Amino acid sequence: MLRIEKGNRMLWLIMVFLLLQPVIDVLTSLSIRLNDQAFTLGLAMRFGFLLFICVYLLLASYVRKPVILGYLLLFCLFVVLSIGVQFTMKPVFMWGPELKWLLKNVYFVGCFLFFLVVFRRGFRISPLFYLMLAVILTGAIMTVAGLSNTAFASYDYWKSGHVGWFYAGNEIGAILAMGLPVVLYFALKGSWWLMVGLLMVMYGLLALGTKVGYGAILITLLIGICTSIVLRLVKREYIQTFKFVTLSILFVVFILLTPYTPVAHNMELQLDWLGVSKEEGETPVMTSAQQDNIIYSGRETYWEDYQAYFQAAPWMQKLFGMGYGGNFTDEAKTIEMDFLDLFYSLGIIGFSLYLLPFIYMLWQLIKQTFQNRKQMMELEVILVLTGIALGLGIAFIAGHVLTAPGVSIYLAVLMAWLTCRIQYVQAENSLN
């Protein structure tokens, strides 16, 4: 873990804000469902936090402040120019949706830079601990809502699954998916009761009835088991036999229960809806269009619309983006595949600026992997990497990660922690 400095109350309050994310999500859900409020307390709190981030980064003293402020200034300049381009060139321009969409897009960038600065100063308790508690609390709410039969359905139509007391299944699924590897790490290394937390998170992912939830469990358990075996053989790093056996049993039970899960039921319904018939003992034959529908759940249709918008757009919009919903004339819709939504809405210049934090983290990771392979081969690092990979994979395929402030904050914590962890290892090695 990162080294920590004693007592900065403001930093502790930030981690408490992270811990309160599930509570904010529930309050937001109830505000929308019961009062039909578009502007909620959760939205106000999150954008208030974004304002706090801007003030902090501007006034605080920290390493590489000119670089970070220079990047933010460049991004803000781009936002102003992009708004100007959309105002003059877009067929339908609406100030409210455009500004709200831009704020959602910059939320992740602001959070990542902020946590990067904060984590370099250190904590007495790892930020991952707070993230783990927030994810377990989310899983616990899903579990209580499911067992008490008070949960809201994931879908408005024939599919199975529920979202607990939350509002958006895609967003909750992404949070639980990214957090599951972190919960698994603490369950394997910490107290036995965290295994209960792991089960609640897994229940939450399965209860959603989404392919994302099922895939996240499968990938995380496989990586956890394989990494535990490799570390035992290569580094003589042992996980308690009881916990390793428990993890293996969990994986077997998970596989055996697959046919009875909501996602299996939903997949059967989707195959029937697509007209894919399967005789017993035979492998179903699908066209490429049917395969795309299963993977992207219809998002490929909106992708085609955006491609048409982009090809017909003037060069200024190609460079500075088409804004929220593209160059629509009837109704604004997003693709719900974050990287594509960001590319079309921000344009070539804006999307390139947006990718810089990812490129920075990836460069640090590659460099450190080659220089200090053994120190990077730790269960904590590998499982955090798994959470980041799941987050980015979900962002590309299912969306609602980078463009959802309530989700992107989790990815920002994981990426900032990993970047600081790498730099900490580099600093330690330079002293030896």
Coordinates of C-alpha atoms in Angstrom, one line a residue:
M1 CA 0.0 0.0 0.0
L2 CA 1.0 3.6 -0.4
R3 CA 2.8 5.3 2.5
I4 CA 0.6 7.6 4.5
E5 CA 0.9 10.9 6.2
K6 CA -0.9 11.7 9.4
G7 CA -4.0 13.7 9.6
N8 CA -5.4 15.8 6.9
R9 CA -9.1 16.1 7.8
M10 CA -10.1 17.4 4.4
L11 CA -8.7 14.2 2.8
W12 CA -10.6 12.0 5.2
L13 CA -13.8 13.9 4.3
I14 CA -13.2 13.2 0.6
M15 CA -13.0 9.5 1.4
V16 CA -16.2 9.7 3.4
F17 CA -17.8 11.3 0.3
L18 CA -16.7 8.3 -1.7
L19 CA -18.2 6.0 0.9
L20 CA -21.5 7.9 0.7
Q21 CA -21.9 7.3 -3.1
P22 CA -24.4 4.4 -2.7
V23 CA -26.5 6.5 -0.3
I24 CA -26.5 9.4 -2.8
D25 CA -27.5 6.9 -5.6
V26 CA -30.4 5.7 -3.6
L27 CA -31.6 9.2 -2.8
T28 CA -31.3 10.1 -6.4
S29 CA -33.3 7.1 -7.5
L30 CA -36.1 7.8 -5.0
S31 CA -36.2 11.5 -6.1
I32 CA -36.6 10.5 -9.7
R33 CA -39.1 7.6 -9.1
L34 CA -41.3 9.2 -6.4
N35 CA -41.0 12.9 -7.2
D36 CA -40.1 12.8 -10.9
Q37 CA -37.3 15.3 -10.3
A38 CA -34.7 15.7 -13.1
F39 CA -32.5 17.9 -10.9
T40 CA -31.7 15.8 -7.8
L41 CA -29.7 16.3 -4.6
G42 CA -27.2 13.7 -5.9
L43 CA -26.6 15.7 -9.1
A44 CA -26.1 18.9 -7.0
M45 CA -23.6 17.2 -4.7
R46 CA -21.6 15.7 -7.5
F47 CA -21.2 18.9 -9.4
G48 CA -20.5 20.7 -6.2
F49 CA -17.7 18.2 -5.7
L50 CA -16.5 19.0 -9.3
L51 CA -16.4 22.7 -8.3
F52 CA -14.5 21.9 -5.2
I53 CA -11.9 19.9 -7.3
C54 CA -11.4 22.9 -9.5
V55 CA -10.8 25.3 -6.6
Y56 CA -8.5 22.8 -4.9
L57 CA -6.3 22.2 -7.9
L58 CA -6.1 25.9 -8.5
L59 CA -5.2 26.9 -4.9
A60 CA -3.4 23.9 -3.4
S61 CA 0.4 23.3 -3.5
Y62 CA 1.4 20.0 -5.1
V63 CA 3.9 18.3 -7.4
R64 CA 3.6 19.1 -11.1
K65 CA 1.0 21.8 -10.6
P66 CA 1.9 23.7 -13.7
V67 CA 1.5 20.6 -15.9
I68 CA -1.9 19.7 -14.4
L69 CA -3.2 23.3 -14.5
G70 CA -1.9 23.6 -18.0
Y71 CA -3.8 20.5 -19.1
L72 CA -7.0 21.7 -17.3
L73 CA -6.7 25.2 -18.9
L74 CA -6.3 23.6 -22.3
F75 CA -9.3 21.4 -21.8
C76 CA -11.4 24.4 -20.6
L77 CA -10.4 26.4 -23.6
F78 CA -11.5 23.5 -25.8
V79 CA -14.9 23.3 -24.0
V80 CA -15.5 27.0 -24.7
L81 CA -14.5 26.6 -28.4
S82 CA -16.6 23.5 -28.7
I83 CA -19.7 25.2 -27.3
G84 CA -19.2 28.1 -29.8
V85 CA -18.9 25.6 -32.7
Q86 CA -22.1 23.8 -31.6
F87 CA -24.0 27.0 -31.2
T88 CA -23.2 28.2 -34.7
M89 CA -23.3 24.9 -36.6
K90 CA -25.6 22.4 -34.9
P91 CA -29.1 22.0 -36.4
V92 CA -30.7 21.9 -33.0
F93 CA -28.8 23.5 -30.1
M94 CA -30.1 23.4 -26.5
W95 CA -28.1 25.1 -23.8
G96 CA -29.2 22.9 -20.9
P97 CA -28.5 19.4 -22.3
E98 CA -25.3 20.6 -24.0
L99 CA -23.8 22.0 -20.8
K100 CA -25.0 19.1 -18.6
W101 CA -23.4 16.6 -21.1
L102 CA -20.1 18.5 -21.1
L103 CA -20.0 18.6 -17.3
K104 CA -20.6 14.8 -17.3
N105 CA -17.8 14.3 -19.7
V106 CA -15.2 16.4 -17.8
Y107 CA -16.2 14.9 -14.4
F108 CA -13.9 11.8 -14.8
V109 CA -11.0 14.0 -16.0
G110 CA -11.3 16.3 -13.0
C111 CA -11.7 13.4 -10.5
F112 CA -8.7 11.5 -11.9
L113 CA -6.4 14.5 -11.7
F114 CA -7.7 15.4 -8.2
F115 CA -7.2 11.9 -6.8
L116 CA -3.8 11.7 -8.5
V117 CA -2.7 14.8 -6.5
V118 CA -4.4 13.7 -3.2
F119 CA -3.1 10.1 -3.3
R120 CA 0.5 11.3 -3.7
R121 CA 0.1 12.9 -0.2
G122 CA -0.9 9.5 1.2
F123 CA -3.5 8.2 3.7
R124 CA -3.4 6.3 6.9
I125 CA -5.9 3.9 5.3
S126 CA -5.7 3.0 1.7
P127 CA -8.3 4.6 -0.6
L128 CA -9.1 1.1 -1.8
F129 CA -10.5 0.3 1.6
Y130 CA -13.1 3.1 1.3
L131 CA -13.9 2.0 -2.3
M132 CA -14.3 -1.5 -1.0
L133 CA -16.7 -0.4 1.7
A134 CA -18.8 1.6 -0.8
V135 CA -19.1 -1.3 -3.2
I136 CA -20.1 -3.7 -0.4
L137 CA -22.7 -1.2 0.8
T138 CA -24.0 -1.1 -2.8
G139 CA -24.2 -4.9 -2.8
A140 CA -25.8 -5.0 0.6
I141 CA -28.6 -2.6 -0.6
M142 CA -29.1 -4.8 -3.6
T143 CA -29.4 -7.9 -1.4
V144 CA -31.8 -6.3 1.2
A145 CA -34.0 -5.0 -1.6
G146 CA -34.1 -8.3 -3.3
L147 CA -34.8 -10.4 -0.2
S148 CA -37.5 -7.9 1.0
N149 CA -39.1 -8.0 -2.4
T150 CA -39.0 -4.1 -2.6
A151 CA -36.6 -3.9 -5.5
F152 CA -37.3 -2.0 -8.7
A153 CA -37.1 -4.1 -11.9
S154 CA -34.1 -3.7 -14.2
Y155 CA -36.3 -3.7 -17.3
D156 CA -39.7 -2.3 -18.2
Y157 CA -40.5 -5.3 -20.4
W158 CA -40.1 -9.1 -20.5
K159 CA -36.6 -9.5 -19.2
S160 CA -35.7 -10.6 -15.6
G161 CA -33.6 -8.8 -13.0
H162 CA -33.8 -6.0 -10.5
V163 CA -31.7 -2.8 -9.6
G164 CA -32.4 -2.9 -5.9
W165 CA -33.5 0.6 -4.7
F166 CA -31.2 2.2 -7.3
Y167 CA -32.3 3.7 -10.6
A168 CA -30.0 2.7 -13.5
G169 CA -29.0 -0.9 -13.9
N170 CA -26.1 -0.2 -16.3
E171 CA -24.5 2.2 -13.8
I172 CA -24.9 0.0 -10.8
G173 CA -23.6 -3.0 -12.8
A174 CA -20.5 -1.0 -13.8
I175 CA -19.9 0.1 -10.1
L176 CA -20.2 -3.4 -8.8
A177 CA -18.1 -4.9 -11.7
M178 CA -15.2 -2.5 -11.1
G179 CA -15.4 -2.9 -7.4
L180 CA -15.6 -6.7 -7.3
P181 CA -11.9 -7.3 -7.8
V182 CA -11.1 -4.9 -5.0
V183 CA -13.6 -6.6 -2.7
L184 CA -12.1 -9.9 -3.6
Y185 CA -8.6 -8.7 -2.7
F186 CA -9.7 -7.6 0.8
A187 CA -11.7 -10.8 1.2
L188 CA -8.6 -12.9 0.5
K189 CA -6.3 -10.8 2.6
G190 CA -8.5 -9.5 5.4
S191 CA -11.1 -10.6 7.8
W192 CA -13.4 -13.5 7.1
W193 CA -16.6 -11.4 7.2
L194 CA -15.5 -9.7 4.0
M195 CA -16.4 -13.0 2.3
V196 CA -20.0 -12.1 3.1
G197 CA -19.5 -8.8 1.5
L198 CA -18.1 -10.5 -1.6
L199 CA -21.2 -12.7 -1.8
M200 CA -23.5 -9.7 -1.6
V201 CA -21.6 -8.0 -4.4
M202 CA -21.8 -11.1 -6.5
Y203 CA -25.5 -11.4 -5.8
G204 CA -26.0 -7.8 -6.9
L205 CA -24.2 -8.4 -10.2
L206 CA -26.3 -11.6 -10.9
A207 CA -29.6 -10.0 -9.7
L208 CA -29.2 -7.2 -12.4
G209 CA -29.7 -9.8 -15.1
T210 CA -27.1 -8.2 -17.4
K211 CA -24.3 -9.7 -19.4
V212 CA -21.9 -7.2 -17.8
G213 CA -22.7 -8.5 -14.3
Y214 CA -22.2 -12.1 -15.2
G215 CA -19.0 -11.5 -17.2
A216 CA -17.5 -9.4 -14.3
I217 CA -18.0 -12.3 -11.9
L218 CA -16.6 -14.9 -14.3
I219 CA -13.5 -12.8 -15.1
T220 CA -12.8 -11.7 -11.5
L221 CA -13.0 -15.2 -10.0
L222 CA -10.9 -16.7 -12.8
I223 CA -8.2 -14.0 -12.4
G224 CA -8.3 -14.3 -8.6
I225 CA -7.8 -18.1 -8.7
C226 CA -5.1 -18.1 -11.4
T227 CA -3.2 -15.2 -9.8
S228 CA -3.3 -16.9 -6.4
I229 CA -1.8 -20.1 -8.0
V230 CA 0.9 -18.2 -9.9
L231 CA 1.9 -16.1 -6.9
R232 CA 2.2 -19.3 -4.8
L233 CA 4.4 -20.9 -7.4
V234 CA 6.6 -17.9 -8.4
K235 CA 6.8 -15.7 -5.3
R236 CA 5.9 -18.1 -2.6
E237 CA 3.1 -15.7 -1.6
Y238 CA 0.5 -17.8 0.1
I239 CA -3.2 -17.0 0.6
Q240 CA -4.9 -18.9 3.4
T241 CA -5.9 -22.4 2.2
F242 CA -9.4 -22.0 3.6
K243 CA -10.0 -18.8 1.6
F244 CA -8.5 -20.2 -1.6
V245 CA -10.7 -23.3 -1.3
T246 CA -13.7 -21.1 -0.6
L247 CA -12.9 -19.0 -3.7
S248 CA -12.6 -22.2 -5.8
I249 CA -15.9 -23.5 -4.5
L250 CA -17.6 -20.2 -5.2
F251 CA -16.4 -20.4 -8.8
V252 CA -17.8 -24.0 -9.2
V253 CA -21.1 -23.0 -7.6
F254 CA -21.3 -19.9 -9.8
I255 CA -20.8 -22.1 -13.0
L256 CA -23.4 -24.6 -11.8
L257 CA -26.0 -21.9 -11.1
T258 CA -25.5 -20.2 -14.4
P259 CA -28.6 -21.8 -16.2
Y260 CA -30.8 -20.5 -13.3
T261 CA -29.6 -16.9 -13.3
P262 CA -31.6 -13.9 -14.7
V263 CA -29.0 -13.3 -17.3
A264 CA -29.5 -16.9 -18.7
H265 CA -33.2 -16.3 -18.9
N266 CA -32.7 -13.0 -20.6
M267 CA -30.3 -14.5 -23.1
E268 CA -32.8 -17.2 -24.1
L269 CA -35.5 -14.5 -24.6
Q270 CA -33.1 -12.3 -26.6
L271 CA -32.2 -15.3 -28.8
D272 CA -35.9 -16.1 -29.4
W273 CA -36.6 -12.4 -30.2
L274 CA -33.7 -12.5 -32.8
G275 CA -35.1 -15.6 -34.3
V276 CA -32.1 -17.8 -33.3
S277 CA -33.4 -21.3 -32.7
K278 CA -31.4 -24.0 -31.1
E279 CA -32.2 -27.6 -31.3
E280 CA -31.0 -29.7 -28.3
G281 CA -27.4 -30.8 -28.8
E282 CA -26.8 -28.3 -31.6
T283 CA -24.9 -25.1 -31.7
P284 CA -27.0 -22.1 -32.8
V285 CA -26.1 -20.4 -36.0
M286 CA -26.2 -16.6 -36.0
T287 CA -25.6 -13.9 -38.6
S288 CA -23.1 -11.1 -37.9
A289 CA -26.0 -8.7 -37.3
Q290 CA -27.5 -11.1 -34.7
Q291 CA -24.1 -11.4 -33.0
D292 CA -23.7 -7.6 -32.9
N293 CA -27.2 -7.3 -31.3
I294 CA -26.3 -9.8 -28.6
I295 CA -23.0 -8.0 -27.8
Y296 CA -24.2 -4.4 -28.1
S297 CA -27.9 -4.8 -27.4
G298 CA -29.0 -2.6 -30.2
R299 CA -26.4 0.2 -29.7
E300 CA -24.9 -0.6 -33.1
T301 CA -28.0 1.1 -34.7
Y302 CA -27.3 4.4 -33.0
W303 CA -23.6 4.0 -33.9
E304 CA -24.5 3.9 -37.6
D305 CA -26.6 7.1 -37.2
Y306 CA -23.6 8.9 -35.6
Q307 CA -21.3 7.7 -38.4
A308 CA -23.7 9.4 -40.8
Y309 CA -23.8 12.5 -38.7
F310 CA -20.0 12.7 -38.6
Q311 CA -19.4 12.1 -42.3
A312 CA -21.9 14.9 -43.2
A313 CA -20.6 17.3 -40.5
P314 CA -18.3 20.3 -41.4
W315 CA -14.6 20.0 -40.5
M316 CA -15.0 22.3 -37.5
Q317 CA -17.4 19.8 -36.0
K318 CA -15.1 16.9 -36.9
L319 CA -12.4 18.7 -34.9
F320 CA -14.4 20.1 -32.0
G321 CA -17.2 17.6 -31.8
M322 CA -20.9 17.5 -32.5
G323 CA -22.0 17.9 -28.9
Y324 CA -24.9 16.1 -27.2
G325 CA -26.8 13.8 -29.4
G326 CA -24.8 14.6 -32.6
N327 CA -26.4 16.6 -35.4
F328 CA -29.9 15.3 -34.7
T329 CA -33.0 17.0 -36.0
D330 CA -35.7 15.1 -34.1
E331 CA -34.6 13.6 -30.8
A332 CA -31.2 13.6 -29.1
K333 CA -29.9 10.1 -28.4
T334 CA -26.5 8.8 -27.3
I335 CA -24.9 5.5 -28.5
E336 CA -24.3 4.4 -24.9
M337 CA -20.8 3.3 -25.8
D338 CA -18.7 5.8 -23.9
F339 CA -15.6 6.0 -26.1
L340 CA -17.7 6.4 -29.2
D341 CA -20.0 9.0 -27.5
L342 CA -17.0 10.9 -26.4
F343 CA -15.4 10.8 -29.8
Y344 CA -18.4 12.1 -31.7
S345 CA -19.4 14.7 -29.1
L346 CA -15.9 16.0 -28.4
G347 CA -14.4 15.6 -31.9
I348 CA -10.8 14.7 -32.8
I349 CA -9.2 17.4 -30.7
G350 CA -11.3 17.0 -27.7
F351 CA -11.2 13.2 -27.7
S352 CA -7.3 13.3 -28.0
L353 CA -7.2 15.6 -24.9
Y354 CA -9.6 13.3 -23.1
L355 CA -7.3 10.3 -23.7
L356 CA -4.2 11.9 -22.2
P357 CA -4.8 10.6 -18.6
F358 CA -5.3 7.1 -19.9
I359 CA -2.1 7.3 -22.0
Y360 CA -0.2 8.7 -19.0
M361 CA -1.4 5.8 -16.7
L362 CA -0.7 3.2 -19.4
W363 CA 2.9 4.6 -20.0
Q364 CA 3.6 4.5 -16.3
L365 CA 2.3 0.9 -16.1
I366 CA 4.3 -0.4 -19.1
K367 CA 7.5 1.3 -17.9
Q368 CA 7.2 0.0 -14.4
T369 CA 6.3 -3.5 -15.5
F370 CA 9.5 -3.8 -17.5
Q371 CA 11.7 -2.2 -14.8
N372 CA 10.3 -3.9 -11.7
R373 CA 8.3 -6.9 -12.8
K374 CA 8.5 -8.7 -9.5
Q375 CA 7.1 -5.8 -7.5
M376 CA 4.3 -5.3 -9.9
M377 CA 3.4 -9.0 -9.6
E378 CA 1.2 -8.5 -6.5
L379 CA -2.3 -9.6 -5.9
E380 CA -3.4 -6.1 -5.0
V381 CA -2.0 -4.6 -8.2
I382 CA -3.3 -7.3 -10.5
L383 CA -6.9 -7.1 -9.0
V384 CA -6.9 -3.3 -9.3
L385 CA -5.8 -3.7 -12.9
T386 CA -8.7 -6.1 -13.4
G387 CA -11.1 -3.6 -12.0
I388 CA -9.8 -0.9 -14.3
A389 CA -9.9 -3.2 -17.3
L390 CA -13.5 -4.2 -16.5
G391 CA -14.4 -0.5 -16.2
L392 CA -12.9 0.5 -19.5
G393 CA -14.3 -2.6 -21.2
I394 CA -17.8 -1.8 -20.0
A395 CA -17.3 1.8 -21.0
F396 CA -16.7 0.7 -24.6
I397 CA -19.4 -2.0 -24.9
A398 CA -22.2 -0.9 -22.5
G399 CA -21.4 2.7 -21.6
H400 CA -22.5 4.5 -18.5
V401 CA -19.0 4.6 -17.0
L402 CA -17.0 7.7 -18.2
T403 CA -20.2 9.7 -18.9
A404 CA -21.9 8.9 -15.6
P405 CA -20.4 10.9 -12.7
G406 CA -21.6 8.4 -10.1
V407 CA -19.7 5.7 -11.8
S408 CA -16.6 7.5 -13.2
I409 CA -15.5 8.5 -9.7
Y410 CA -14.8 4.8 -8.9
L411 CA -12.7 4.4 -12.1
A412 CA -10.9 7.6 -11.3
V413 CA -10.0 6.3 -7.8
L414 CA -8.7 3.0 -9.2
M415 CA -6.6 4.6 -12.0
A416 CA -5.2 7.3 -9.7
W417 CA -4.3 4.8 -7.0
L418 CA -2.5 2.5 -9.5
T419 CA -0.6 5.4 -11.0
C420 CA 0.5 6.6 -7.6
R421 CA 1.4 3.0 -6.6
I422 CA 3.6 2.7 -9.6
Q423 CA 5.3 6.0 -8.9
Y424 CA 5.8 5.0 -5.3
V425 CA 7.6 1.8 -6.3
Q426 CA 9.8 3.9 -8.7
A427 CA 10.7 6.3 -5.8
E428 CA 11.5 3.4 -3.5
N429 CA 13.8 1.8 -6.0
S430 CA 15.6 5.0 -6.7
L431 CA 16.5 5.2 -3.0
N432 CA 17.9 1.7 -2.9

